[in-house]
Amino acid sequence: MRIKLLLASLLAFLGIVLAAGARAEINVGVTLSATGPAASLGIPEKNTFALLPTTIAGQKINYIILDDASDTTTAVKNTRKLLAENKVDVVIGSTTTPNSLAMIDVVAEGETPMISMAASARIIDPMDGKRAWVFKTPQNDAQMATALVQHMLDNQVRTVAYIGFADAYGEGWWNEFSRIAEARKIQIVGNERFNRADTSVTGQVLKILAAKPDAVLVGGAGTPAALPQKSLKDKGYRGLMYQTHGVANADFLRVCGKDCEGTFLPAGPVLVAAQLPNGNPIKKVALEYVTKYEALHGKGTASTFGAHAWDASLLLAHAVPEALKKAQPGTPEFRKALRQALEKTTNLTAAHGVFNMSPQDHLGFDQRARVMVRIDNGTWKLVE
Amino acid sequence: MDLQIALLLGQDGVTNGAIYALLALALVLVFAVTRVIFIPQGEFVAFGALTLASLQAGKLPGTAWLLLAMGMAIGLIEGAAAVRARRFHRLPLILLINCGAPLLLAASLLAVSPAGLPLLVQVLLTLMLVVPLGPMLYRLAYQPVAEASVLALLIVSVAVHVTLTGIGLLFFGAEGSRTPAFTDASFAVGDVVLQGQTLLVIVASALLIVALYLFFERTLYGKALRATAMNRTGARLMGISGDLAGLLSFTLAGAIGAFSGVLISPITTVYYDSGFLIGLKGFVGAIIGGLASYPAAAAGAVLVGLLEAYSSFWASAFKEVIVFTLIIPVLLWRSLKTRHVEEA
C-alpha cells in the first residue's frame, strides 16, 4: 500500500516536471518599491504590471512581483531570490537608483538581463562587463536638465537659484543642472537645501529672494516640492519657476494648487499624451497606456512612473521573439540571447520615447523622449 | 542679512516655536504625571491636520474607524472586567461611552456631508475625532503597565509610535495634504508684513498656555495632576487615582497635539509621518526644560524654532544637524548641574 502510494506520487511528480519542461514558460522577476519613501513611484509601476500581456510570441509569461520597501538590502535579497529560486529569465526593477545600482552585481553574476525603472545615468554608465547586462527605461537626469537649461536660455534667464532636497535626489539634480547651466553661461546665484518633512523653508526662500534670480529651480519629488514654491509666492517672488520631472503626479497639483500656475518642468511625453501632435509616433503608444491604466484606476490617475514599467514590457515584447529563435526559456543561452536582442533594439516606439540601443548605450533615447510642460489651470500643458 | 530679513526669520521662528512649545508642554505634562516619554505626541499633530483635510475633502476620515475600533476594544475589556466583578449595573454606561459615542459620531459624519460645514464645526469635529484617541491609547497601551520602569514605558511608546505611523499611511496615503488658510488677512508693521495665519498660531498657542496655567492653578483636577507629578505615592494616599491622572494627562496631550495639527495645517503640507519630526523638536525644547519645568520647556521650544529659522537661512544643508546638536550642550550643562537621584 505504502509503496503504491510512493510510486503514484513519484509518477505525478515526474509528470509535473515533464509538463513544465515542455511548456517552457518565460519567468519575469520584478522587484519594485510598493511601500516606503518611494511608494508613490512604485505603486503605479505595480499597477501597470496588472495590465501587461500574459503571452509574448505564443509563450506564456509569468510575472513574479516582489516588494523591496524602497530598501536597498531588500532589493538585492529579492533579486537573489528571483534568480536562485524562481530561475527568472529577466529581472525588471527596481524603482529607485540606489536599489538598481546595488542589483547590478547580482544580475551580472547570475548572467541575467535586467531592465531598471530608475533614472540615474550611473545605472548604465560607464558601460562595463557588469553593466552589459543592465538596461533602463527612464530618461537620464542630464537629458532632462539639458531641456530645462535650453528653455531658460530661450526665455532670457540670466541668473538662476536652486533649492533641492537634502538627499541624493536634490544632490544629483544639483550636480547635473549646475554643470550644464554654467557651461551655457547661466549664472547660479543660490544653492539651498530642504528636507521632505520640513514645515517651513522661509530661511532658504528669503536668501533666494535676496539674490534676485530670474528663475528658481526646485529639485524635489512629489508633494514636498510644493512647499518652496508656495513660500516663494507668499514672500512676493514673481520670476519664472521650474520643477523637475519628479513632481509629475496628480497629488502635486492638488497640494500646490494655484501657487503652481505657470510652472515649467521637463517630462516624458506620456504625461501630456493626448496633447502631442498627431504626427508624433509616441502619441499612439502613450495614449494606449494611459487609456488602459485609467480604465482600471480612474481618470487622471496615470503617471509617468508607471509608464516606465510599460516601456520595459515593450522592450521585452520586442526582444523575446529574437531570443526564442536561439534558445529555450529557462536556459543560460536564452538569457544571453535575450541580452543581445535587447541591445539590438532599434526604432522601438514606447510611451516615453523611441529606443535605439547599442552596446555602448543601454537607454537609447533621443530628444523625442522629453517635452517641456507648463502647469495651466491645474493641469499639465504641453509647451510647443 | 538686513533688518527686514532678520524680522521675517524671527516671525517664522516664533511661529514654529509656538507649536513646538505646545508639544513640549504636553510632553512635560505626560512625563511628569505618568513617567511616559510620549513619542507618539507628534502623531496627534499629523492626525489632527489630516483629519481636518479629509473632512474638507468630503471624505470620512480614517481616524473615525480607529476611534471605533479602539472604543470597541476598551468596551470589551472594561465590560469583561465588570462582568467578572459582578457589577452588571455599570455595563450600559461602559458600552455607551466606549462604543455608543464613537458610533454616533461616525454615523453623523456619514449622514451629513462634512465638506459643506463651516470651518469652526469642521475643527470641532476634528477635535472630537482625534482627542479621545489620547485617553484611549493610555487605557489600552499604558495603563496595564503603568507601574513599569521608565525604560519599559519608553519601549511601549516606540511601539505605539510605529503602529500609529503605519495606520496613518493606511488612512491618509503617502502624499500629504494642506488645508485652505483660516484667514487671508495681513498687517503691515513697518517694512514687515505680518500674515494673519501666523498671528493666529501665536495667539492661539499663547491662549492655550494661559488656559493650561489656569487649569493647573485654579481647578481641583489640575491640582490633582500636579500632586501626582510631584509625588505619585503620596498623591495616591491622598485619594487621587493614578489611572484617572493618567487618563487626564493623555486627554490634554491629545487635545494639544490635535489642536497644533489644526493650527499648522494651512501653513505647511502635513504628511502621515510629519508628526515625528515636529514632536522631536518639541522634545528638544522639553529636554531644555529638564522634562520638569513648563516655562523653561516653552522657552526652550521657542529657542529651537528661532535656531531652526536662522540656520535654514545661513546653512540650509545643516539645519537639522544644528537644531539637534543643541541638545548636547544642554545635556552636558544639566548633568553637571544636577545630582542624580536613584528612582525608588
Coordinates of C-alpha atoms in Angstrom, one line a residue, chain B residues 4-323:
Chain B
Q4 CA 13.8 93.1 7.4
I5 CA 15.1 89.6 6.7
A6 CA 16.0 89.2 10.4
L7 CA 12.5 90.2 11.4
L8 CA 10.9 87.8 8.9
L9 CA 13.1 84.9 10.1
G10 CA 12.2 85.8 13.6
Q11 CA 8.5 85.7 12.8
D12 CA 8.9 82.3 11.2
G13 CA 10.9 81.0 14.1
V14 CA 8.4 82.2 16.7
T15 CA 5.5 80.7 14.7
N16 CA 7.2 77.3 14.6
G17 CA 8.4 77.7 18.1
A18 CA 4.9 78.3 19.4
I19 CA 3.8 74.9 18.0
Y20 CA 7.0 73.2 19.5
A21 CA 6.2 75.0 22.8
L22 CA 2.7 73.4 22.9
L23 CA 4.1 70.0 22.2
A24 CA 6.9 70.5 24.7
L25 CA 4.3 71.4 27.4
A26 CA 2.3 68.2 26.6
L27 CA 5.5 66.1 26.8
V28 CA 6.4 67.6 30.1
L29 CA 2.9 67.1 31.4
V30 CA 2.6 63.4 30.4
F31 CA 6.1 62.6 31.6
A32 CA 5.7 64.3 35.0
V33 CA 2.4 62.6 35.7
T34 CA 2.9 59.1 34.2
R35 CA 6.7 58.9 33.5
V36 CA 5.9 58.1 29.9
I37 CA 8.1 59.7 27.3
F38 CA 5.3 60.2 24.8
I39 CA 6.9 59.7 21.4
P40 CA 3.5 59.4 19.6
Q41 CA 2.7 63.1 20.6
G42 CA 3.6 64.1 17.0
E43 CA 1.2 61.6 15.5
F44 CA -1.7 63.6 17.1
V45 CA -0.4 66.6 15.2
A46 CA -0.4 64.7 11.9
F47 CA -3.8 63.0 12.6
G48 CA -5.4 66.4 13.5
A49 CA -4.2 68.1 10.4
L50 CA -5.0 65.1 8.1
T51 CA -8.4 64.5 9.7
L52 CA -9.3 68.2 9.0
A53 CA -8.1 67.8 5.4
S54 CA -10.2 64.7 4.9
L55 CA -13.3 66.4 6.3
Q56 CA -12.8 69.3 4.0
A57 CA -12.3 66.9 1.0
G58 CA -15.7 65.5 2.0
K59 CA -14.3 62.1 3.0
L60 CA -14.9 60.1 6.1
P61 CA -11.5 60.3 7.9
G62 CA -9.8 57.1 8.8
T63 CA -9.5 58.3 12.4
A64 CA -13.2 57.6 12.8
W65 CA -12.6 53.9 12.2
L66 CA -9.6 54.0 14.6
L67 CA -11.8 55.6 17.2
L68 CA -14.5 53.0 16.7
A69 CA -12.0 50.1 16.8
M70 CA -10.3 51.4 20.0
G71 CA -13.7 52.1 21.6
M72 CA -14.8 48.6 20.9
A73 CA -11.6 47.1 22.4
I74 CA -11.9 49.2 25.5
G75 CA -15.6 48.4 25.8
L76 CA -14.8 44.7 25.6
I77 CA -12.0 44.9 28.3
E78 CA -14.0 47.1 30.7
G79 CA -17.2 45.1 30.1
A80 CA -15.4 41.8 30.8
A81 CA -13.9 43.3 34.0
A82 CA -17.4 44.5 35.1
V83 CA -18.9 41.1 34.4
R84 CA -16.2 39.3 36.4
A85 CA -16.7 41.7 39.3
R86 CA -20.5 41.1 39.0
R87 CA -21.1 44.8 38.7
F88 CA -23.7 44.5 35.9
H89 CA -25.2 47.9 36.5
R90 CA -22.1 49.5 35.1
L91 CA -22.3 47.7 31.8
P92 CA -24.7 50.1 30.0
L93 CA -22.6 53.2 30.8
I94 CA -19.3 51.4 29.7
L95 CA -20.8 50.4 26.4
L96 CA -22.5 53.8 25.9
I97 CA -19.2 55.8 26.3
N98 CA -16.8 53.5 24.6
C99 CA -18.9 52.1 21.7
G100 CA -22.0 54.3 21.5
A101 CA -20.3 57.7 21.3
P102 CA -17.9 56.8 18.5
L103 CA -20.6 55.0 16.6
L104 CA -22.9 58.1 16.9
L105 CA -20.0 60.4 15.7
A106 CA -19.2 58.2 12.7
A107 CA -22.8 57.8 11.8
S108 CA -23.5 61.5 11.9
L109 CA -20.4 62.1 9.8
L110 CA -21.7 59.7 7.2
A111 CA -25.2 61.3 7.4
V112 CA -24.1 65.0 6.8
S113 CA -21.5 66.0 4.3
P114 CA -18.7 67.5 6.3
A115 CA -17.2 69.4 3.4
G116 CA -20.1 71.9 3.4
L117 CA -19.9 72.7 7.1
P118 CA -18.5 75.9 8.5
L119 CA -14.8 75.8 9.3
L120 CA -15.4 76.1 13.1
V121 CA -17.6 73.0 13.1
Q122 CA -15.1 71.1 11.0
V123 CA -12.4 71.9 13.5
L124 CA -14.7 70.8 16.4
L125 CA -15.4 67.6 14.6
T126 CA -11.7 67.0 14.1
L127 CA -11.0 67.5 17.8
M128 CA -13.9 65.2 18.7
L129 CA -12.4 62.5 16.4
V130 CA -8.7 62.9 17.4
V131 CA -8.6 64.0 21.1
P132 CA -10.3 60.8 22.5
L133 CA -7.6 58.7 21.0
G134 CA -5.3 60.1 23.7
P135 CA -7.1 58.6 26.7
M136 CA -7.9 55.5 24.7
L137 CA -4.2 55.0 24.0
Y138 CA -3.5 55.3 27.6
R139 CA -6.2 52.8 28.6
L140 CA -5.1 50.2 26.0
A141 CA -1.3 50.6 25.9
Y142 CA 0.0 52.3 29.1
Q143 CA -2.5 51.6 31.9
P144 CA -1.8 47.8 32.0
V145 CA 1.9 48.5 32.5
A146 CA 1.6 51.8 34.5
E147 CA 3.9 50.7 37.2
A148 CA 6.7 49.5 34.9
S149 CA 10.1 51.2 34.6
V150 CA 10.6 54.4 32.5
L151 CA 12.6 52.3 30.0
A152 CA 9.7 49.8 29.6
L153 CA 7.2 52.6 29.1
L154 CA 9.6 54.2 26.5
I155 CA 9.6 50.9 24.6
V156 CA 5.8 50.8 24.7
S157 CA 5.9 54.4 23.3
V158 CA 8.1 53.4 20.4
A159 CA 5.8 50.6 19.6
V160 CA 2.7 52.8 19.7
H161 CA 4.5 55.4 17.6
V162 CA 5.4 52.9 14.8
T163 CA 1.9 51.5 14.9
L164 CA 0.2 54.9 14.6
T165 CA 2.6 55.9 11.7
G166 CA 1.6 52.7 9.9
I167 CA -2.1 53.4 10.5
G168 CA -1.6 57.0 9.3
L169 CA -0.1 55.7 6.0
L170 CA -3.1 53.3 5.6
F171 CA -5.7 56.1 6.3
F172 CA -4.2 59.1 4.6
G173 CA -1.8 57.8 1.9
A174 CA 1.9 58.7 1.2
E175 CA 1.3 62.1 -0.2
G176 CA 0.4 64.9 2.2
S177 CA -2.4 67.4 2.4
R178 CA -2.8 71.1 3.1
T179 CA -6.0 72.9 4.2
P180 CA -7.0 76.4 3.0
A181 CA -5.9 79.3 5.2
F182 CA -8.2 80.2 8.1
T183 CA -7.7 83.9 7.3
D184 CA -6.2 85.8 4.4
A185 CA -5.7 89.0 6.5
S186 CA -2.2 90.5 6.7
F187 CA -0.9 93.6 8.6
A188 CA 2.0 95.8 7.6
V189 CA 4.2 96.7 10.6
G190 CA 6.9 99.0 9.3
D191 CA 8.6 97.1 6.5
V192 CA 7.4 93.7 7.5
V193 CA 4.2 92.1 6.5
L194 CA 2.6 90.0 9.3
Q195 CA 0.4 87.2 8.0
G196 CA -2.9 86.7 9.8
Q197 CA -2.3 83.0 9.8
T198 CA 1.0 83.2 11.7
L199 CA -0.5 85.7 14.2
L200 CA -3.4 83.2 14.7
V201 CA -0.9 80.4 15.6
I202 CA 1.0 82.6 18.1
V203 CA -2.2 84.0 19.7
A204 CA -3.9 80.6 19.9
S205 CA -0.8 79.0 21.4
A206 CA -0.4 81.7 24.0
L207 CA -4.1 81.4 24.9
L208 CA -3.8 77.7 25.3
I209 CA -0.7 78.1 27.5
V210 CA -2.7 80.5 29.7
A211 CA -5.6 78.1 29.8
L212 CA -3.3 75.3 30.9
Y213 CA -1.8 77.6 33.6
L214 CA -5.3 78.4 34.9
F215 CA -6.2 74.7 34.8
F216 CA -3.3 73.7 36.9
E217 CA -3.5 76.6 39.4
R218 CA -7.3 77.0 39.8
T219 CA -9.0 73.7 39.3
L220 CA -9.2 70.6 41.5
Y221 CA -8.3 68.2 38.7
G222 CA -5.3 70.4 37.8
K223 CA -4.1 70.4 41.3
A224 CA -4.6 66.6 41.5
L225 CA -2.4 66.3 38.4
R226 CA 0.3 68.5 39.9
A227 CA 0.2 66.4 43.1
T228 CA 0.6 63.2 41.1
A229 CA 3.5 64.8 39.2
M230 CA 5.2 65.8 42.4
N231 CA 4.8 62.5 44.3
R232 CA 2.8 59.6 42.9
T233 CA 2.6 57.5 46.0
G234 CA 1.8 60.5 48.2
A235 CA -1.0 61.6 45.8
R236 CA -2.5 58.1 45.8
L237 CA -2.5 58.1 49.6
M238 CA -4.5 61.3 49.4
G239 CA -7.1 59.6 47.3
I240 CA -6.0 60.7 43.9
S241 CA -6.4 57.9 41.4
G242 CA -3.3 57.2 39.3
D243 CA -5.4 55.9 36.5
L244 CA -7.5 59.0 36.4
A245 CA -4.5 61.2 36.4
G246 CA -3.0 59.2 33.5
L247 CA -6.2 59.4 31.5
L248 CA -6.5 63.2 32.2
S249 CA -2.9 63.9 31.2
F250 CA -3.3 61.9 28.0
T251 CA -6.5 63.7 27.1
L252 CA -4.7 67.0 27.5
A253 CA -1.8 65.7 25.4
G254 CA -4.2 64.5 22.7
A255 CA -6.0 67.9 22.7
I256 CA -2.8 69.9 22.5
G257 CA -1.5 67.7 19.7
A258 CA -4.7 67.7 17.6
F259 CA -5.1 71.5 18.1
S260 CA -1.5 72.1 17.0
G261 CA -2.2 70.0 13.9
V262 CA -5.3 72.1 13.1
L263 CA -3.2 75.3 13.6
I264 CA -0.3 74.3 11.2
S265 CA -2.4 72.5 8.5
P266 CA -2.8 75.7 6.4
I267 CA 0.8 76.8 6.9
T268 CA 2.5 73.6 5.7
T269 CA 1.9 70.3 3.9
V270 CA 1.4 67.6 6.6
Y271 CA 2.3 64.0 5.8
Y272 CA 1.3 60.9 7.6
D273 CA 4.8 60.8 9.2
S274 CA 5.4 64.6 9.6
G275 CA 4.4 64.4 13.3
F276 CA 7.5 62.6 14.4
L277 CA 10.0 65.4 13.5
I278 CA 7.7 68.1 14.8
G279 CA 7.3 66.2 18.1
L280 CA 11.0 65.6 18.2
K281 CA 11.7 69.3 18.1
G282 CA 9.2 69.8 20.9
F283 CA 11.1 67.1 22.7
V284 CA 14.3 69.1 22.4
G285 CA 12.5 72.0 23.9
A286 CA 11.2 69.8 26.7
I287 CA 14.7 68.5 27.4
I288 CA 16.0 72.1 27.7
G289 CA 13.4 72.4 30.4
G290 CA 14.6 69.2 32.0
L291 CA 11.3 67.5 31.3
A292 CA 10.1 69.2 34.5
S293 CA 9.7 72.9 34.2
Y294 CA 6.9 74.3 32.0
P295 CA 8.2 77.8 31.4
A296 CA 11.7 76.5 30.6
A297 CA 10.3 74.0 28.2
A298 CA 8.2 76.6 26.4
A299 CA 11.2 79.0 26.2
G300 CA 13.4 76.1 25.0
A301 CA 10.9 75.3 22.3
V302 CA 10.8 78.9 21.0
L303 CA 14.6 78.8 21.0
V304 CA 14.5 75.7 18.9
G305 CA 12.1 77.4 16.4
L306 CA 14.4 80.5 16.2
L307 CA 17.5 78.5 15.8
E308 CA 15.8 76.5 13.0
A309 CA 14.7 79.6 11.1
Y310 CA 18.1 81.3 11.3
S311 CA 20.2 78.2 10.5
S312 CA 18.0 77.5 7.5
F313 CA 19.0 80.9 6.2
W314 CA 22.7 80.6 6.8
A315 CA 23.3 76.9 6.2
S316 CA 20.2 75.1 5.0
A317 CA 22.0 71.8 4.3
F318 CA 23.0 71.6 8.0
K319 CA 19.8 72.9 9.6
E320 CA 18.7 69.7 11.3
V321 CA 22.2 69.0 12.5
I322 CA 22.4 72.4 14.1
V323 CA 19.0 72.1 15.8

